[in-house]
Amino acid sequence: MAQQLVFDPDTCTECRSCEIKCSFIHFGVYNANKSGIRILTDWPEPPRARLCRQCEDPACLPACPVDALYVQDGVVKVRYDECTGCGACVDSCPYDGIWLDPLSGVAVKCDTCDGRYLCREVCSVAALSVGEDAGVSGAEPLAGGVGVSPTFPSSPSLSPGSVR
Amino acid sequence: MFECYNRRLLRINLSDRTHSVEPLDDDFIRDYVGGMGFGTQLLTTEVPATADPLGPQNKLFVCVGPLTGTLAPLFAQTCIVMKSPLTSGIINTYAGGHLGVAIKQSGYDVIAIEGVASDLVYVTITPDGVRIVDCPELRGKTAREAEAAVKAATGRDDLHTMAIGLAGENKVRYASLSSETRAFGRGGAGAVFGSKNLKAIGVAGIEDVRVADPPAFEAAVAAIYRTLRDDMARPWSLLAGFSNVGTGVGMAMVNEKNALATRNHQLTHFEGASRIDGAAYRENFPTRPVACFGCLVHCGMLHKASTRFGELWTRGPEYETMYSLGSLCFNDDPEALMKANLQCEDHGMDTLSAGVNIAFAMECVERGIIPADLGDGVKLEFGNADAIIRLLEMIAHRQGIGEVLAEGTRRASQVWGRGSEKFALQVKGTEFAAWMPERMRGIALTFATSNRGACHKRAPIGLEISGQIPMDQIEGRAALVKDIQDKVNAIFTLVSCRFAEFAVPLEQFVDLLNAAAGTDWTAERFLWMGERLWNMERLYNLAAGISGEEDRLPERCFEVPADFPADQKPLTREDFNALLQDYYRLRGWNEHGVPTAERLKMLEL
């Protein structure tokens, strides 16, 4: 089972840089709807995050009628070219961890960036960490400084699929 | 080329209740870049310079820029350009938060608002289209209530909003536009909304935000992250201070230098400052930093507290508010200041202008020009927090002396007379920001010459307050002020947060712009573009009747406060005039502050 991204609501400042870092890495554009992490505001209370839990027994996989979801190294991923945007996976997820991008229609979720969890690079308060226990604050940032690595990767596409 | 733009302007006509979409052509985009540039060109060409700002001819141009919605940090701001009800001249006013990215993703670079609705309405712009909706039920509601109502009506949790409160509906001249936890504070945008019967706007979008050269843009973003991180690791870093306790970090700093305007500029130091500064709020009230979109400084401090006014939550007060409703009014009560901040948020009023008006009224009472009694035994006097809270209500409702103060200190001093114009802290109608011309020469010059009135956003504050350059000397100061005015104009086309300029060199702004837009700006040409915009504003203001005669400071600034530091030089009229003439010369303007033909030719105007 892959480790899920863990979110600390008490540290998050709701800047949403994680959202657009994610969409840029995966789709080459800045668009929160194409991000595998979503930050939900609840002023004055702390925010909530929508995130895939990387379930051992994912409900989304069997729900997909066209087999657009698959597992690789314990992570559920989307075949964007096959996804029809029917939303069955969205309905099936008990954690609100997958959603549709309204522009392209495809399902979007956290795929851990092949175990690199690159959203952490842009979190200036280290509210994002990797691990199975929730509520870990002051989590270890990526090497190179508080929440920032020395260089960003060039813009690869880490998942197969095209931008619509 | 221009992949970072939507290349579309949405025009909303409130009189006809119609809307239309216009393309933005290549020349316009290339010449004006975005944000303040787009807005300035549009306003100066579409709204007559002599139009009444609260009349039907005024328009609001809500503009985002090439970097809005991207990963570049400190580019979340939205710019509104309009005619200001305070100055009757052109003004650009800004708010951070998450409205800008929503506008960008909705598919527009500019939302133009014109005309006057027949009844109170709100406007929504979503993937389902543009709607203008009657909302009599929202009349009198706070900005927060109105924003929540508009959001609920669309059923969209990705809707971002801006709204007026009672002050805007009542056309208080410095009414603001609240936008979630942020605000378009200065200049009276709320009053202009009110004059158009417009209560709120909600925007949601699903479009992709693109850049022309993704690898180059990634590299430029990584570079600015490194620059900001390096800056914030330094021992004396304003940005680090902002990220810890908010802009209120400035209060202690400024007070320690005897440069904190206190008691309507009668004093330079406030004993009570440590009760209401950034550290005090962070330590004494439950606090959570909230950031604007994409920002790693997160200067917005959201406080929640049980106070004698009830359970409150508000984002702020900012440093500027700790001055205007704090030291300026001789108020050191943090609960009352929080309450006052919330009143301004709810009723939609610029905290700066509101506080300066109240301090002005307090001094008028002190001098026997107006009576002290506000009713119910509340006496208007320096240090009385209850009076501040009462008077804010009266201004928003335009009741009693609130009716006079709702017009701003310039007009109030004309109504009350008896020499009160000497201590009405305003330039061109805009009330002072939280800085003392008496102490800082750069502030003196930029307050006097800024196109939007007494504005601090285009001042070499960091250099002066840190002591890197002596505050009380004029040598080289005019050149510094001109450079900052041009530079800030230029970065406000992107649309940058003012704070980015404290740490980021001009070249990095240009790198980001070129990578996003596919252009080939140089730093020199970018600065030239900022100077060009400055002169466009100046020409418009001259045509509006704002002459070089108004490049001046109120008499109060030439009086020496009782606690003025002995080792510092007070501001003299000789020094100010020398500064001003030096500034005109550097700007290529004549001795009356009018741009010469030669300079206009250089600026291609």
mmCIF file of C-alpha atoms in Angstrom, chain B residues 336-581:
data_model
loop_
_atom_site.group_PDB
_atom_site.id
_atom_site.type_symbol
_atom_site.label_atom_id
_atom_site.label_comp_id
_atom_site.label_asym_id
_atom_site.label_seq_id
_atom_site.Cartn_x
_atom_site.Cartn_y
_atom_site.Cartn_z
ATOM 1 C CA ALA B 336 -11.862 47.786 20.510
ATOM 2 C CA LEU B 337 -9.429 47.975 17.620
ATOM 3 C CA MET B 338 -10.450 44.484 16.551
ATOM 4 C CA LYS B 339 -14.095 45.511 16.774
ATOM 5 C CA ALA B 340 -13.416 48.672 14.755
ATOM 6 C CA ASN B 341 -11.586 46.623 12.125
ATOM 7 C CA LEU B 342 -14.590 44.317 11.891
ATOM 8 C CA GLN B 343 -16.991 47.256 11.596
ATOM 9 C CA CYS B 344 -14.974 48.534 8.646
ATOM 10 C CA GLU B 345 -14.994 45.060 7.106
ATOM 11 C CA ASP B 346 -18.744 44.622 7.649
ATOM 12 C CA HIS B 347 -19.842 48.087 6.560
ATOM 13 C CA GLY B 348 -17.149 48.207 3.905
ATOM 14 C CA MET B 349 -14.991 51.219 4.762
ATOM 15 C CA ASP B 350 -11.320 51.970 4.207
ATOM 16 C CA THR B 351 -9.807 51.680 7.686
ATOM 17 C CA LEU B 352 -7.190 54.315 6.822
ATOM 18 C CA SER B 353 -9.589 57.005 5.684
ATOM 19 C CA ALA B 354 -12.101 56.162 8.420
ATOM 20 C CA GLY B 355 -9.492 56.465 11.166
ATOM 21 C CA VAL B 356 -8.028 59.694 9.814
ATOM 22 C CA ASN B 357 -11.523 61.195 9.649
ATOM 23 C CA ILE B 358 -12.199 60.194 13.243
ATOM 24 C CA ALA B 359 -8.876 61.591 14.482
ATOM 25 C CA PHE B 360 -9.638 64.787 12.575
ATOM 26 C CA ALA B 361 -12.980 65.055 14.334
ATOM 27 C CA MET B 362 -11.308 64.378 17.691
ATOM 28 C CA GLU B 363 -8.967 67.298 17.137
ATOM 29 C CA CYS B 364 -11.877 69.481 16.047
ATOM 30 C CA VAL B 365 -13.512 68.739 19.399
ATOM 31 C CA GLU B 366 -10.245 69.485 21.192
ATOM 32 C CA ARG B 367 -10.168 72.899 19.528
ATOM 33 C CA GLY B 368 -13.811 73.633 20.223
ATOM 34 C CA ILE B 369 -14.807 73.533 16.555
ATOM 35 C CA ILE B 370 -17.473 70.866 17.035
ATOM 36 C CA PRO B 371 -19.169 69.570 20.201
ATOM 37 C CA ALA B 372 -17.918 66.435 21.920
ATOM 38 C CA ASP B 373 -21.238 64.750 22.573
ATOM 39 C CA LEU B 374 -22.021 61.788 20.305
ATOM 40 C CA GLY B 375 -25.135 60.862 22.268
ATOM 41 C CA ASP B 376 -25.737 58.349 25.079
ATOM 42 C CA GLY B 377 -22.967 59.951 27.109
ATOM 43 C CA VAL B 378 -20.282 59.026 24.594
ATOM 44 C CA LYS B 379 -17.715 61.810 24.306
ATOM 45 C CA LEU B 380 -15.666 62.188 21.166
ATOM 46 C CA GLU B 381 -12.125 62.605 22.439
ATOM 47 C CA PHE B 382 -8.680 61.169 21.810
ATOM 48 C CA GLY B 383 -8.300 57.815 23.513
ATOM 49 C CA ASN B 384 -12.004 57.031 23.814
ATOM 50 C CA ALA B 385 -12.467 53.700 22.026
ATOM 51 C CA ASP B 386 -16.227 53.773 22.525
ATOM 52 C CA ALA B 387 -16.311 57.021 20.572
ATOM 53 C CA ILE B 388 -14.438 55.384 17.686
ATOM 54 C CA ILE B 389 -16.907 52.524 17.554
ATOM 55 C CA ARG B 390 -19.883 54.872 17.800
ATOM 56 C CA LEU B 391 -18.542 57.236 15.137
ATOM 57 C CA LEU B 392 -17.816 54.396 12.679
ATOM 58 C CA GLU B 393 -21.503 53.462 12.903
ATOM 59 C CA MET B 394 -22.525 57.086 12.435
ATOM 60 C CA ILE B 395 -20.330 57.458 9.365
ATOM 61 C CA ALA B 396 -21.613 54.251 7.762
ATOM 62 C CA HIS B 397 -25.180 55.392 8.447
ATOM 63 C CA ARG B 398 -24.441 59.031 7.558
ATOM 64 C CA GLN B 399 -25.964 60.147 10.882
ATOM 65 C CA GLY B 400 -25.110 63.283 12.837
ATOM 66 C CA ILE B 401 -21.531 64.372 12.217
ATOM 67 C CA GLY B 402 -21.116 61.064 10.344
ATOM 68 C CA GLU B 403 -22.900 62.812 7.470
ATOM 69 C CA VAL B 404 -20.082 65.360 7.246
ATOM 70 C CA LEU B 405 -17.248 62.888 7.850
ATOM 71 C CA ALA B 406 -18.658 60.501 5.236
ATOM 72 C CA GLU B 407 -17.513 63.091 2.699
ATOM 73 C CA GLY B 408 -13.872 62.802 3.777
ATOM 74 C CA THR B 409 -11.564 65.101 5.739
ATOM 75 C CA ARG B 410 -11.024 67.562 2.905
ATOM 76 C CA ARG B 411 -14.713 68.306 2.507
ATOM 77 C CA ALA B 412 -15.300 68.085 6.284
ATOM 78 C CA SER B 413 -12.633 70.733 6.892
ATOM 79 C CA GLN B 414 -14.342 72.956 4.321
ATOM 80 C CA VAL B 415 -17.686 72.531 6.106
ATOM 81 C CA TRP B 416 -16.372 73.056 9.641
ATOM 82 C CA GLY B 417 -13.755 75.663 8.677
ATOM 83 C CA ARG B 418 -12.050 77.597 11.497
ATOM 84 C CA GLY B 419 -8.592 76.592 10.301
ATOM 85 C CA SER B 420 -9.337 72.879 10.453
ATOM 86 C CA GLU B 421 -7.909 72.367 6.956
ATOM 87 C CA LYS B 422 -4.467 72.804 8.561
ATOM 88 C CA PHE B 423 -4.755 69.491 10.365
ATOM 89 C CA ALA B 424 -6.927 67.622 7.857
ATOM 90 C CA LEU B 425 -4.456 64.921 6.924
ATOM 91 C CA GLN B 426 -5.126 64.470 3.239
ATOM 92 C CA VAL B 427 -3.606 65.164 -0.137
ATOM 93 C CA LYS B 428 -5.860 65.682 -3.156
ATOM 94 C CA GLY B 429 -8.729 64.381 -1.006
ATOM 95 C CA THR B 430 -7.187 61.048 -0.045
ATOM 96 C CA GLU B 431 -6.435 60.621 3.646
ATOM 97 C CA PHE B 432 -2.904 59.856 4.801
ATOM 98 C CA ALA B 433 -1.557 56.365 5.078
ATOM 99 C CA ALA B 434 0.292 55.293 8.247
ATOM 100 C CA TRP B 435 3.488 57.302 7.777
ATOM 101 C CA MET B 436 4.812 60.689 8.833
ATOM 102 C CA PRO B 437 6.025 63.161 6.208
ATOM 103 C CA GLU B 438 7.386 65.099 9.186
ATOM 104 C CA ARG B 439 9.891 62.290 9.734
ATOM 105 C CA MET B 440 10.489 60.669 6.349
ATOM 106 C CA ARG B 441 11.367 62.743 3.272
ATOM 107 C CA GLY B 442 10.480 60.022 0.794
ATOM 108 C CA ILE B 443 7.029 59.805 2.361
ATOM 109 C CA ALA B 444 6.699 63.602 2.274
ATOM 110 C CA LEU B 445 7.349 63.674 -1.450
ATOM 111 C CA THR B 446 5.322 60.635 -2.437
ATOM 112 C CA PHE B 447 2.307 61.645 -0.340
ATOM 113 C CA ALA B 448 2.364 65.010 -2.086
ATOM 114 C CA THR B 449 2.873 63.719 -5.619
ATOM 115 C CA SER B 450 1.179 60.318 -5.862
ATOM 116 C CA ASN B 451 -1.558 60.242 -8.459
ATOM 117 C CA ARG B 452 -4.012 58.714 -6.044
ATOM 118 C CA GLY B 453 -3.384 61.148 -3.217
ATOM 119 C CA ALA B 454 -1.537 60.470 0.055
ATOM 120 C CA CYS B 455 -0.424 56.985 -0.869
ATOM 121 C CA HIS B 456 2.424 55.072 0.766
ATOM 122 C CA LYS B 457 2.607 52.245 -1.743
ATOM 123 C CA ARG B 458 5.083 54.155 -3.857
ATOM 124 C CA ALA B 459 7.578 55.139 -1.167
ATOM 125 C CA PRO B 460 11.124 53.973 -0.288
ATOM 126 C CA ILE B 461 9.846 52.967 3.140
ATOM 127 C CA GLY B 462 12.222 50.059 3.774
ATOM 128 C CA LEU B 463 15.309 52.117 3.006
ATOM 129 C CA GLU B 464 14.209 55.037 5.167
ATOM 130 C CA ILE B 465 12.852 53.202 8.185
ATOM 131 C CA SER B 466 15.794 50.812 8.387
ATOM 132 C CA GLY B 467 18.203 53.721 8.447
ATOM 133 C CA GLN B 468 19.975 52.643 5.277
ATOM 134 C CA ILE B 469 19.320 56.155 4.061
ATOM 135 C CA PRO B 470 18.798 59.029 6.520
ATOM 136 C CA MET B 471 15.087 59.771 6.936
ATOM 137 C CA ASP B 472 15.519 63.508 7.287
ATOM 138 C CA GLN B 473 17.789 64.256 4.335
ATOM 139 C CA ILE B 474 16.632 65.256 0.869
ATOM 140 C CA GLU B 475 19.801 64.498 -1.089
ATOM 141 C CA GLY B 476 18.927 62.032 -3.860
ATOM 142 C CA ARG B 477 15.468 61.495 -2.413
ATOM 143 C CA ALA B 478 13.498 62.756 -5.396
ATOM 144 C CA ALA B 479 15.281 60.329 -7.709
ATOM 145 C CA LEU B 480 14.533 57.452 -5.351
ATOM 146 C CA VAL B 481 10.854 58.372 -5.138
ATOM 147 C CA LYS B 482 10.478 58.695 -8.919
ATOM 148 C CA ASP B 483 12.166 55.334 -9.391
ATOM 149 C CA ILE B 484 9.885 53.608 -6.881
ATOM 150 C CA GLN B 485 6.757 55.213 -8.328
ATOM 151 C CA ASP B 486 7.652 53.992 -11.823
ATOM 152 C CA LYS B 487 8.757 50.566 -10.622
ATOM 153 C CA VAL B 488 5.656 49.896 -8.550
ATOM 154 C CA ASN B 489 3.428 51.009 -11.425
ATOM 155 C CA ALA B 490 5.252 48.543 -13.666
ATOM 156 C CA ILE B 491 4.929 45.560 -11.316
ATOM 157 C CA PHE B 492 1.290 46.418 -10.650
ATOM 158 C CA THR B 493 0.569 45.413 -14.255
ATOM 159 C CA LEU B 494 1.459 41.773 -13.466
ATOM 160 C CA VAL B 495 -0.293 42.105 -10.809
ATOM 161 C CA SER B 496 2.317 42.013 -8.068
ATOM 162 C CA CYS B 497 1.813 42.388 -4.351
ATOM 163 C CA ARG B 498 3.630 45.501 -3.112
ATOM 164 C CA PHE B 499 5.695 43.386 -0.742
ATOM 165 C CA ALA B 500 7.401 41.455 -3.539
ATOM 166 C CA GLU B 501 9.420 44.551 -4.395
ATOM 167 C CA PHE B 502 10.959 44.575 -0.916
ATOM 168 C CA ALA B 503 12.994 41.493 -1.812
ATOM 169 C CA VAL B 504 12.798 40.738 -5.527
ATOM 170 C CA PRO B 505 14.988 42.572 -8.068
ATOM 171 C CA LEU B 506 13.285 44.060 -11.123
ATOM 172 C CA GLU B 507 14.963 41.573 -13.445
ATOM 173 C CA GLN B 508 13.116 38.656 -11.843
ATOM 174 C CA PHE B 509 9.745 40.287 -12.432
ATOM 175 C CA VAL B 510 10.704 40.724 -16.073
ATOM 176 C CA ASP B 511 11.896 37.103 -16.359
ATOM 177 C CA LEU B 512 8.533 35.873 -15.089
ATOM 178 C CA LEU B 513 6.628 38.135 -17.453
ATOM 179 C CA ASN B 514 8.670 37.113 -20.484
ATOM 180 C CA ALA B 515 8.359 33.401 -19.718
ATOM 181 C CA ALA B 516 4.610 33.716 -19.151
ATOM 182 C CA ALA B 517 3.834 35.936 -22.122
ATOM 183 C CA GLY B 518 6.526 35.018 -24.641
ATOM 184 C CA THR B 519 7.702 38.638 -24.736
ATOM 185 C CA ASP B 520 11.167 40.190 -24.639
ATOM 186 C CA TRP B 521 10.888 43.016 -22.129
ATOM 187 C CA THR B 522 14.094 44.390 -20.665
ATOM 188 C CA ALA B 523 14.179 45.826 -17.150
ATOM 189 C CA GLU B 524 14.793 49.290 -18.640
ATOM 190 C CA ARG B 525 11.812 49.138 -20.987
ATOM 191 C CA PHE B 526 9.621 47.698 -18.228
ATOM 192 C CA LEU B 527 10.499 50.638 -15.975
ATOM 193 C CA TRP B 528 9.849 53.008 -18.883
ATOM 194 C CA MET B 529 6.401 51.437 -19.202
ATOM 195 C CA GLY B 530 5.767 52.197 -15.516
ATOM 196 C CA GLU B 531 6.823 55.799 -16.031
ATOM 197 C CA ARG B 532 4.544 56.016 -19.038
ATOM 198 C CA LEU B 533 1.577 54.850 -16.979
ATOM 199 C CA TRP B 534 2.463 57.365 -14.250
ATOM 200 C CA ASN B 535 2.293 60.170 -16.807
ATOM 201 C CA MET B 536 -0.965 58.901 -18.305
ATOM 202 C CA GLU B 537 -2.470 59.143 -14.823
ATOM 203 C CA ARG B 538 -0.945 62.595 -14.336
ATOM 204 C CA LEU B 539 -2.348 63.943 -17.611
ATOM 205 C CA TYR B 540 -5.784 62.595 -16.776
ATOM 206 C CA ASN B 541 -5.700 64.143 -13.317
ATOM 207 C CA LEU B 542 -4.627 67.496 -14.778
ATOM 208 C CA ALA B 543 -7.591 67.317 -17.147
ATOM 209 C CA ALA B 544 -9.774 66.474 -14.161
ATOM 210 C CA GLY B 545 -8.715 69.764 -12.576
ATOM 211 C CA ILE B 546 -6.108 68.434 -10.155
ATOM 212 C CA SER B 547 -3.209 70.806 -10.711
ATOM 213 C CA GLY B 548 0.354 70.935 -9.422
ATOM 214 C CA GLU B 549 -0.998 73.244 -6.714
ATOM 215 C CA GLU B 550 -2.239 70.087 -5.017
ATOM 216 C CA ASP B 551 1.232 68.547 -4.839
ATOM 217 C CA ARG B 552 1.478 69.807 -1.302
ATOM 218 C CA LEU B 553 1.113 68.724 2.305
ATOM 219 C CA PRO B 554 -1.217 70.071 5.009
ATOM 220 C CA GLU B 555 0.178 72.680 7.402
ATOM 221 C CA ARG B 556 0.324 70.109 10.233
ATOM 222 C CA CYS B 557 3.290 68.464 8.487
ATOM 223 C CA PHE B 558 5.411 71.597 8.952
ATOM 224 C CA GLU B 559 4.716 71.841 12.684
ATOM 225 C CA VAL B 560 7.186 70.114 14.958
ATOM 226 C CA PRO B 561 5.604 67.493 17.257
ATOM 227 C CA ALA B 562 6.386 67.926 20.976
ATOM 228 C CA ASP B 563 8.294 64.630 21.142
ATOM 229 C CA PHE B 564 10.225 65.085 17.892
ATOM 230 C CA PRO B 565 13.645 63.424 18.289
ATOM 231 C CA ALA B 566 16.336 66.022 19.017
ATOM 232 C CA ASP B 567 18.876 64.491 16.653
ATOM 233 C CA GLN B 568 16.578 64.617 13.613
ATOM 234 C CA LYS B 569 15.822 67.518 11.288
ATOM 235 C CA PRO B 570 12.176 68.610 11.068
ATOM 236 C CA LEU B 571 10.537 69.025 7.658
ATOM 237 C CA THR B 572 10.791 72.606 6.428
ATOM 238 C CA ARG B 573 8.930 74.280 3.584
ATOM 239 C CA GLU B 574 12.279 75.053 1.971
ATOM 240 C CA ASP B 575 13.255 71.392 1.981
ATOM 241 C CA PHE B 576 9.866 70.315 0.692
ATOM 242 C CA ASN B 577 9.907 72.857 -2.158
ATOM 243 C CA ALA B 578 13.445 71.837 -3.089
ATOM 244 C CA LEU B 579 12.372 68.190 -3.130
ATOM 245 C CA LEU B 580 9.355 68.972 -5.255
ATOM 246 C CA GLN B 581 11.238 71.010 -7.851
#
